[in-house]
PDB file of C-alpha atoms in Angstrom:
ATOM      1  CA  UNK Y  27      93.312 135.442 164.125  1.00 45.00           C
ATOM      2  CA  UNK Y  28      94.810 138.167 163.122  1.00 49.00           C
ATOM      3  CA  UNK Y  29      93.462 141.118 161.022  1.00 54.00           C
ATOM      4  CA  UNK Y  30      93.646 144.518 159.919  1.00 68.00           C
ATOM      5  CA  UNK Y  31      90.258 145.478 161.920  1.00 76.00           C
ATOM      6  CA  UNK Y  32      92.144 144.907 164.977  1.00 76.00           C
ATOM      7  CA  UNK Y  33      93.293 148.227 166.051  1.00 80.00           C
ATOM      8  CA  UNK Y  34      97.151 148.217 167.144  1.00 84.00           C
ATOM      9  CA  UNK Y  35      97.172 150.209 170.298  1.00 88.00           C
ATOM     10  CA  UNK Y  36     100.742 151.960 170.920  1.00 90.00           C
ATOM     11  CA  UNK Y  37     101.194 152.567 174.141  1.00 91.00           C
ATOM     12  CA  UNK Y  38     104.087 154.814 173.816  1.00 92.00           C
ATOM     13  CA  UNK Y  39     102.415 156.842 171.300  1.00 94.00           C
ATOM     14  CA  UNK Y  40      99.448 157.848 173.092  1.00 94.00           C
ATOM     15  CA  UNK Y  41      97.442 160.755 172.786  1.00 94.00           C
ATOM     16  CA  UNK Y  42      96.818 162.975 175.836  1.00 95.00           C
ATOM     17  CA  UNK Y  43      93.126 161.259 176.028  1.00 94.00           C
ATOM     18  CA  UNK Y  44      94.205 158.195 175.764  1.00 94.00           C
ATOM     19  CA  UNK Y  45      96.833 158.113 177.993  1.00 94.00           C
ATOM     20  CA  UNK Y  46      94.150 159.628 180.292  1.00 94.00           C
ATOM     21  CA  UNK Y  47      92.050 156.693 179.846  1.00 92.00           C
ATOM     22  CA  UNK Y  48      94.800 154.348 179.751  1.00 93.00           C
ATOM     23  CA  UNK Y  49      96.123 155.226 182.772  1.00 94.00           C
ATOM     24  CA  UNK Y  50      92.875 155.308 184.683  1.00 91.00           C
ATOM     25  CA  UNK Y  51      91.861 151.908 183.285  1.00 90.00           C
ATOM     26  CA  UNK Y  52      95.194 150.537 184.382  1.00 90.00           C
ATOM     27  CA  UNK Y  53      94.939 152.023 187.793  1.00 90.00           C
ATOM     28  CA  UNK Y  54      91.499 150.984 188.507  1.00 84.00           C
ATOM     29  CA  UNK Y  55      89.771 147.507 189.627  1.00 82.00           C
ATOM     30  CA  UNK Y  56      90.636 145.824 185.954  1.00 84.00           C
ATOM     31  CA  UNK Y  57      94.403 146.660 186.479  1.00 84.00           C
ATOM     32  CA  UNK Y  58      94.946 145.691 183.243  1.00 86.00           C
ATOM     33  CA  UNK Y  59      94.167 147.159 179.677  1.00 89.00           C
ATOM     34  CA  UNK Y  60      93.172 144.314 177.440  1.00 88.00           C
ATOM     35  CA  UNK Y  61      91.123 143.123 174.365  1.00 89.00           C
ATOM     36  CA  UNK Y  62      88.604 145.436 173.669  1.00 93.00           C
ATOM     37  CA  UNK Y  63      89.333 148.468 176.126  1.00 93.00           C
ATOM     38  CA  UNK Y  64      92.477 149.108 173.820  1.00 93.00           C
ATOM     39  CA  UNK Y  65      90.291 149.201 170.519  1.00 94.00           C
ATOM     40  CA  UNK Y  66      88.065 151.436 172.320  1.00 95.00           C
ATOM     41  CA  UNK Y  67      90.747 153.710 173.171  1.00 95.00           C
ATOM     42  CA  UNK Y  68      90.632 154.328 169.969  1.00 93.00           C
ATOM     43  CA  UNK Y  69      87.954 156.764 170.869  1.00 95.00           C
ATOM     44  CA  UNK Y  70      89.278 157.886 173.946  1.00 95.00           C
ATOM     45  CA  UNK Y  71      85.647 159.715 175.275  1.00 96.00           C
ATOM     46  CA  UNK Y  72      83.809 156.027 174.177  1.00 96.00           C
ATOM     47  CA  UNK Y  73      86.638 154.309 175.920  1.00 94.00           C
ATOM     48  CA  UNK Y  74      86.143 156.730 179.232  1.00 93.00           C
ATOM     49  CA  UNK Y  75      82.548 156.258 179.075  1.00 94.00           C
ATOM     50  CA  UNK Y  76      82.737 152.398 178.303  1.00 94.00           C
ATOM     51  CA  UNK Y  77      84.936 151.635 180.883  1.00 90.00           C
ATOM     52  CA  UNK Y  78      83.157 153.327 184.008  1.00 91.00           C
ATOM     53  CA  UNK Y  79      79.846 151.781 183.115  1.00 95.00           C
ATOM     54  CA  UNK Y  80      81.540 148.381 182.902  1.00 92.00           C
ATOM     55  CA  UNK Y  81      83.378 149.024 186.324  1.00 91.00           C
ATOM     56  CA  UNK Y  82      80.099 149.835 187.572  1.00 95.00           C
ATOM     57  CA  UNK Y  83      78.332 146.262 185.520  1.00 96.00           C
ATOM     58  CA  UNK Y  84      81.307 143.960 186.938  1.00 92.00           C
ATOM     59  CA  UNK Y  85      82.084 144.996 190.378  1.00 94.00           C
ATOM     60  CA  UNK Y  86      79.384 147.800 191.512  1.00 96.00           C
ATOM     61  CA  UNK Y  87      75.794 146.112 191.234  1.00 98.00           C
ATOM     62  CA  UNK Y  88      73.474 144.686 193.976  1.00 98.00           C
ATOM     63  CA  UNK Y  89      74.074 141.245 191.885  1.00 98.00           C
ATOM     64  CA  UNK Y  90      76.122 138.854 193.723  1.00 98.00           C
ATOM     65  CA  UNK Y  91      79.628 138.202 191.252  1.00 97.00           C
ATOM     66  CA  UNK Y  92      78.449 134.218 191.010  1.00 98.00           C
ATOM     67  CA  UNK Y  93      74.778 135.438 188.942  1.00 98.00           C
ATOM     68  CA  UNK Y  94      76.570 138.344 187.474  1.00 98.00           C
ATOM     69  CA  UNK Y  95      79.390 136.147 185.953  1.00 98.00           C
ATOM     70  CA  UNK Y  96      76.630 133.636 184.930  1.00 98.00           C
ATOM     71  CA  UNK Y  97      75.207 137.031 182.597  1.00 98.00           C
ATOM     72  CA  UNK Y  98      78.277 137.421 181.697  1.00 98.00           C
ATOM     73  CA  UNK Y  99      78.799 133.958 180.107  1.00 98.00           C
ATOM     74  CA  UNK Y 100      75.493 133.712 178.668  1.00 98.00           C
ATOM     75  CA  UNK Y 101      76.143 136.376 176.769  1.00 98.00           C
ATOM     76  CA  UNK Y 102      79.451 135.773 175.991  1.00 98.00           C
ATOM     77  CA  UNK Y 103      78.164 132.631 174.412  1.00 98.00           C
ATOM     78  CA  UNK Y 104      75.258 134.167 172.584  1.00 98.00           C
ATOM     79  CA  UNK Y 105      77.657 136.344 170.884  1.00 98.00           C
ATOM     80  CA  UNK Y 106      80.410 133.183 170.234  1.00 98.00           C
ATOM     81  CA  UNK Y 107      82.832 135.717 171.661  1.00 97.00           C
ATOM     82  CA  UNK Y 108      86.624 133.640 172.386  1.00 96.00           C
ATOM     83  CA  UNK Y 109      88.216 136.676 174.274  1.00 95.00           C
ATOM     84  CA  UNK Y 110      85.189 136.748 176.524  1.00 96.00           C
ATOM     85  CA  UNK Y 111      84.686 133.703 177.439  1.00 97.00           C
ATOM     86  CA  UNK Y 112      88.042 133.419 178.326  1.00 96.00           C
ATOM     87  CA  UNK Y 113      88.122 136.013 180.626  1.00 95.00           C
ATOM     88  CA  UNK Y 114      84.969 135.321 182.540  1.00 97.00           C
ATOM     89  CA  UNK Y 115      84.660 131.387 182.338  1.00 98.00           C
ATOM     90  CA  UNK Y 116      87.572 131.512 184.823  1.00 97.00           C
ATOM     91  CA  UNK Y 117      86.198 134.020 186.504  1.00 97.00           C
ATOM     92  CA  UNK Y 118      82.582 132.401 186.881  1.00 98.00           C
ATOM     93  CA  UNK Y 119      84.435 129.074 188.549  1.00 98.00           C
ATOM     94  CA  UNK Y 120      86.202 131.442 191.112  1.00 98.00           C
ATOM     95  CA  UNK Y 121      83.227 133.065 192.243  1.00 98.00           C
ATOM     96  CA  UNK Y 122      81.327 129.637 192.395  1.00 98.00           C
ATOM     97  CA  UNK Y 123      79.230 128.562 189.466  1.00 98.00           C
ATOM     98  CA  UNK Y 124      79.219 125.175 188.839  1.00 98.00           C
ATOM     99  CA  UNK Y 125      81.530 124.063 186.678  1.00 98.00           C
ATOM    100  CA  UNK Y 126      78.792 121.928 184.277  1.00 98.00           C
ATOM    101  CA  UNK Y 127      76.747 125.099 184.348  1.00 98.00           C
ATOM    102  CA  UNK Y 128      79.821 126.842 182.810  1.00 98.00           C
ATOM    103  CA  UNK Y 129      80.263 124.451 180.124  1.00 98.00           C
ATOM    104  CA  UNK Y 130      76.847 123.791 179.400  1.00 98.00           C
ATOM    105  CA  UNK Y 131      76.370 127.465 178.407  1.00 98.00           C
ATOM    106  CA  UNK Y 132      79.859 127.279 176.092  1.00 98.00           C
ATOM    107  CA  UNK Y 133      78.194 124.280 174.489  1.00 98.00           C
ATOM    108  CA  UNK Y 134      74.468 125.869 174.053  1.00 97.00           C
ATOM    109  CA  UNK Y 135      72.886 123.790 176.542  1.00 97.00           C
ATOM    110  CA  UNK Y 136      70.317 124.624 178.940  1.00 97.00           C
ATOM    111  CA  UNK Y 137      72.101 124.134 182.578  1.00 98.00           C
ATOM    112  CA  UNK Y 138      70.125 122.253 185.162  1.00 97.00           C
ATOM    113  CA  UNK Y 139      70.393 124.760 188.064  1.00 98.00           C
ATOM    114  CA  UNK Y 140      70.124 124.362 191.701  1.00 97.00           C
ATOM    115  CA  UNK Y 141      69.959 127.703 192.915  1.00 98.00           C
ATOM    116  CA  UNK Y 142      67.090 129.917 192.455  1.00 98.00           C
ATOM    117  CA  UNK Y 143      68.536 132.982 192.041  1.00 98.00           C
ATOM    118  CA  UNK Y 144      71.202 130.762 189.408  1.00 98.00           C
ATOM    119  CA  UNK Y 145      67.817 130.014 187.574  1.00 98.00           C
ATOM    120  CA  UNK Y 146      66.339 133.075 187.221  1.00 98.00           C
ATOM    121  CA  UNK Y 147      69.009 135.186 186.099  1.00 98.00           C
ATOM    122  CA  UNK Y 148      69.948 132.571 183.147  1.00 98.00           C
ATOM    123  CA  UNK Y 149      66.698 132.355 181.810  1.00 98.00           C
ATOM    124  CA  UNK Y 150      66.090 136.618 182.170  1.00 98.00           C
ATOM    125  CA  UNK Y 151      69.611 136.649 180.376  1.00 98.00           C
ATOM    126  CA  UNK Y 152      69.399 133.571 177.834  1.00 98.00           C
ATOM    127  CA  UNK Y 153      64.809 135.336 177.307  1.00 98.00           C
ATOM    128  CA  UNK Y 154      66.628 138.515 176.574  1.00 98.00           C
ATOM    129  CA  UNK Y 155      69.101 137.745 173.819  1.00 98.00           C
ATOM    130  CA  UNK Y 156      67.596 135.372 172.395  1.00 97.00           C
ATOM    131  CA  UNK Y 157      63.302 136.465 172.272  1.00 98.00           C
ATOM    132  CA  UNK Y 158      64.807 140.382 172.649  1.00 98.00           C
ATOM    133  CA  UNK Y 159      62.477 140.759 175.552  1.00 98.00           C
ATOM    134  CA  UNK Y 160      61.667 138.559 178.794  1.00 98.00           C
ATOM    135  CA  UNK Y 161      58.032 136.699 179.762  1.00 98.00           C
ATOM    136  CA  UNK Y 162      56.324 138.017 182.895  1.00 98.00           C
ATOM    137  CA  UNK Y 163      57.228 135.174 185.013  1.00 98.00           C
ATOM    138  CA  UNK Y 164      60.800 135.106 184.384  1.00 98.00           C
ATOM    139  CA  UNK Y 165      61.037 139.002 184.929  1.00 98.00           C
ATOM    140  CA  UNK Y 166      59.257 138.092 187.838  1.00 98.00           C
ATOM    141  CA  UNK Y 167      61.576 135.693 188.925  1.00 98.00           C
ATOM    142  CA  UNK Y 168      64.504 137.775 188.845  1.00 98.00           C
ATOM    143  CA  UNK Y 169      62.628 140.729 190.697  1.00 98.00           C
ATOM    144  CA  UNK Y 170      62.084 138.137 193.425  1.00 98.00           C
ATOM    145  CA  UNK Y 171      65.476 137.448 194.190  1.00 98.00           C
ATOM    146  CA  UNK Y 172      67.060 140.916 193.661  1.00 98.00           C
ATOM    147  CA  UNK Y 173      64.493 143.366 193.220  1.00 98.00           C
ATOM    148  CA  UNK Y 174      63.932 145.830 190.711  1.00 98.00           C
ATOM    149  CA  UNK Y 175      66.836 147.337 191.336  1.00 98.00           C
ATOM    150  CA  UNK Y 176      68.683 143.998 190.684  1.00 98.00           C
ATOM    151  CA  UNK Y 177      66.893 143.977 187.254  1.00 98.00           C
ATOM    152  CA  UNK Y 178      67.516 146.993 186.146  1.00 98.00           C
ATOM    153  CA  UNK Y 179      71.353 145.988 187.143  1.00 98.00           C
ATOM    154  CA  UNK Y 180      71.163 142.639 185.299  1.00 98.00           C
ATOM    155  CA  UNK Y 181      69.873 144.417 181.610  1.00 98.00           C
ATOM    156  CA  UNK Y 182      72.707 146.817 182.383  1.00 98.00           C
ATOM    157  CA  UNK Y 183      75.134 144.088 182.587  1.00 98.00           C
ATOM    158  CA  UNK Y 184      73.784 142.006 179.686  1.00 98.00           C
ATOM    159  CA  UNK Y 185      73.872 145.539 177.521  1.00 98.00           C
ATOM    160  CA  UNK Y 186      77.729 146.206 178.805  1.00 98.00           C
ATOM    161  CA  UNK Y 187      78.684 142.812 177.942  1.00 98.00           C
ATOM    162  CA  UNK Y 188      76.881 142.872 174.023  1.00 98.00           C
ATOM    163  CA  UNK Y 189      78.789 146.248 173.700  1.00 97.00           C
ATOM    164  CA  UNK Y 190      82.109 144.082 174.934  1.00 96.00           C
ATOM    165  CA  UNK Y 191      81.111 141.137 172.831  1.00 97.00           C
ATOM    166  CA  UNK Y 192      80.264 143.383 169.490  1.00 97.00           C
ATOM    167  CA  UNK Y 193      83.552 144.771 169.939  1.00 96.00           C
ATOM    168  CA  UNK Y 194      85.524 141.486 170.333  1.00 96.00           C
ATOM    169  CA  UNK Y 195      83.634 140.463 167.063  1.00 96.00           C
ATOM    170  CA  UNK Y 196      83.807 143.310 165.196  1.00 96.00           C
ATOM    171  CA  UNK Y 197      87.480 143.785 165.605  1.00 95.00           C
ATOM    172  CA  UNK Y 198      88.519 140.310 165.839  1.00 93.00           C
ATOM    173  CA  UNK Y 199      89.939 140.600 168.668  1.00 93.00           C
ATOM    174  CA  UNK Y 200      92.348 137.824 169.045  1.00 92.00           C
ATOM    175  CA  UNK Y 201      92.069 135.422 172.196  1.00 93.00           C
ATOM    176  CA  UNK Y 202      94.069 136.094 175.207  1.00 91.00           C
ATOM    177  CA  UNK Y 203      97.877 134.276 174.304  1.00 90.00           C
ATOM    178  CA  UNK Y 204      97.512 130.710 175.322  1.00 92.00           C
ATOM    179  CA  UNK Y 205      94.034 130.396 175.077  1.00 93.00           C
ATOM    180  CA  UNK Y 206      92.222 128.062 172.355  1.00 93.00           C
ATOM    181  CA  UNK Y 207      88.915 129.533 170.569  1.00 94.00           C
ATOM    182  CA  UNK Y 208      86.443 128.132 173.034  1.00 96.00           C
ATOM    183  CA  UNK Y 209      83.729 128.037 170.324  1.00 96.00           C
TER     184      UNK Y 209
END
């Protein structure tokens, strides 16, 4: 889809700042600037800020990548954002979720889960968007696999991943070339 709220981002007309960011977004983990990093860079001190709490959320946190891609997706899905999803469904697979759990979240269904830890960070994740806070049990449950430190890490990630999603929605950011609108 393409529309005028989608910032064009010309990289060889970069400010200072942004080149800054660009460059250090380029050279990190991600390798790659994409989707809603370049609208960001609009704001070069949001994109700096953005992007080192999201390296943190996606490769830094006491989560294990299989639970923290399954946060990812949920909210991906709560938020119906295509670029997303893209990006992390793969993702998800790689790192070992189930490929039914995968497509049961795209679809809006509740997975059946065999792993507890699988469990308890979909329901904290799915309690969170959806009721805007989570039951005692369920923050219980997470706490028990990954401790408080691993919830704390898990709202970060579900927060990182809104601010990713808003953006994709916002700005209509278009789907990764090749990709059909998963939702």
């Amino acid at each position: 889809m393409s529309d005028t709220r989608h910032p064009t981002l010309d990289e060889s007309a970069l400010t200072p700042e942004q080149q800054s960011v660009f460059d250090a977004i380029r050279e990190g983990k991600r390798g790659v600037v994409q989707g809603p990093l370049r609208v960001w860079l609009q704001s070069p001190k949001l994109a700096e800020r953005a992007e080192a709490l999201g390296a943190f959320c996606r490769y830094d946190t006491c989560l294990p990548p299989r639970v923290s891609e399954l946060a990812i997706l949920v909210t991906g899905a709560f938020w119906a954002s295509g670029f997303e999803w893209a990006v992390h469904a793969p993702i998800a697979l790689q790192a070992g979720l189930a490929e039914h759990i995968v497509e049961d979240i795209r679809c809006g269904r509740t997975p059946t889960f065999t792993a507890a830890d699988e469990a308890a960070v979909y329901c904290f994740a799915d309690e969170l968007h959806r009721n805007h806070q989570v039951s005692s049990s369920t923050y219980a449950a997470v706490v028990a696999q990954y401790g408080v430190e691993g919830a704390v890490e898990l709202v970060g990630i579900l927060g990182y991943y809104t601010l990713i999603s808003m953006t994709i929605n916002a700005f209509n950011v278009p789907l990764p070339e090749g990709e059909a609108d998963p939702f």
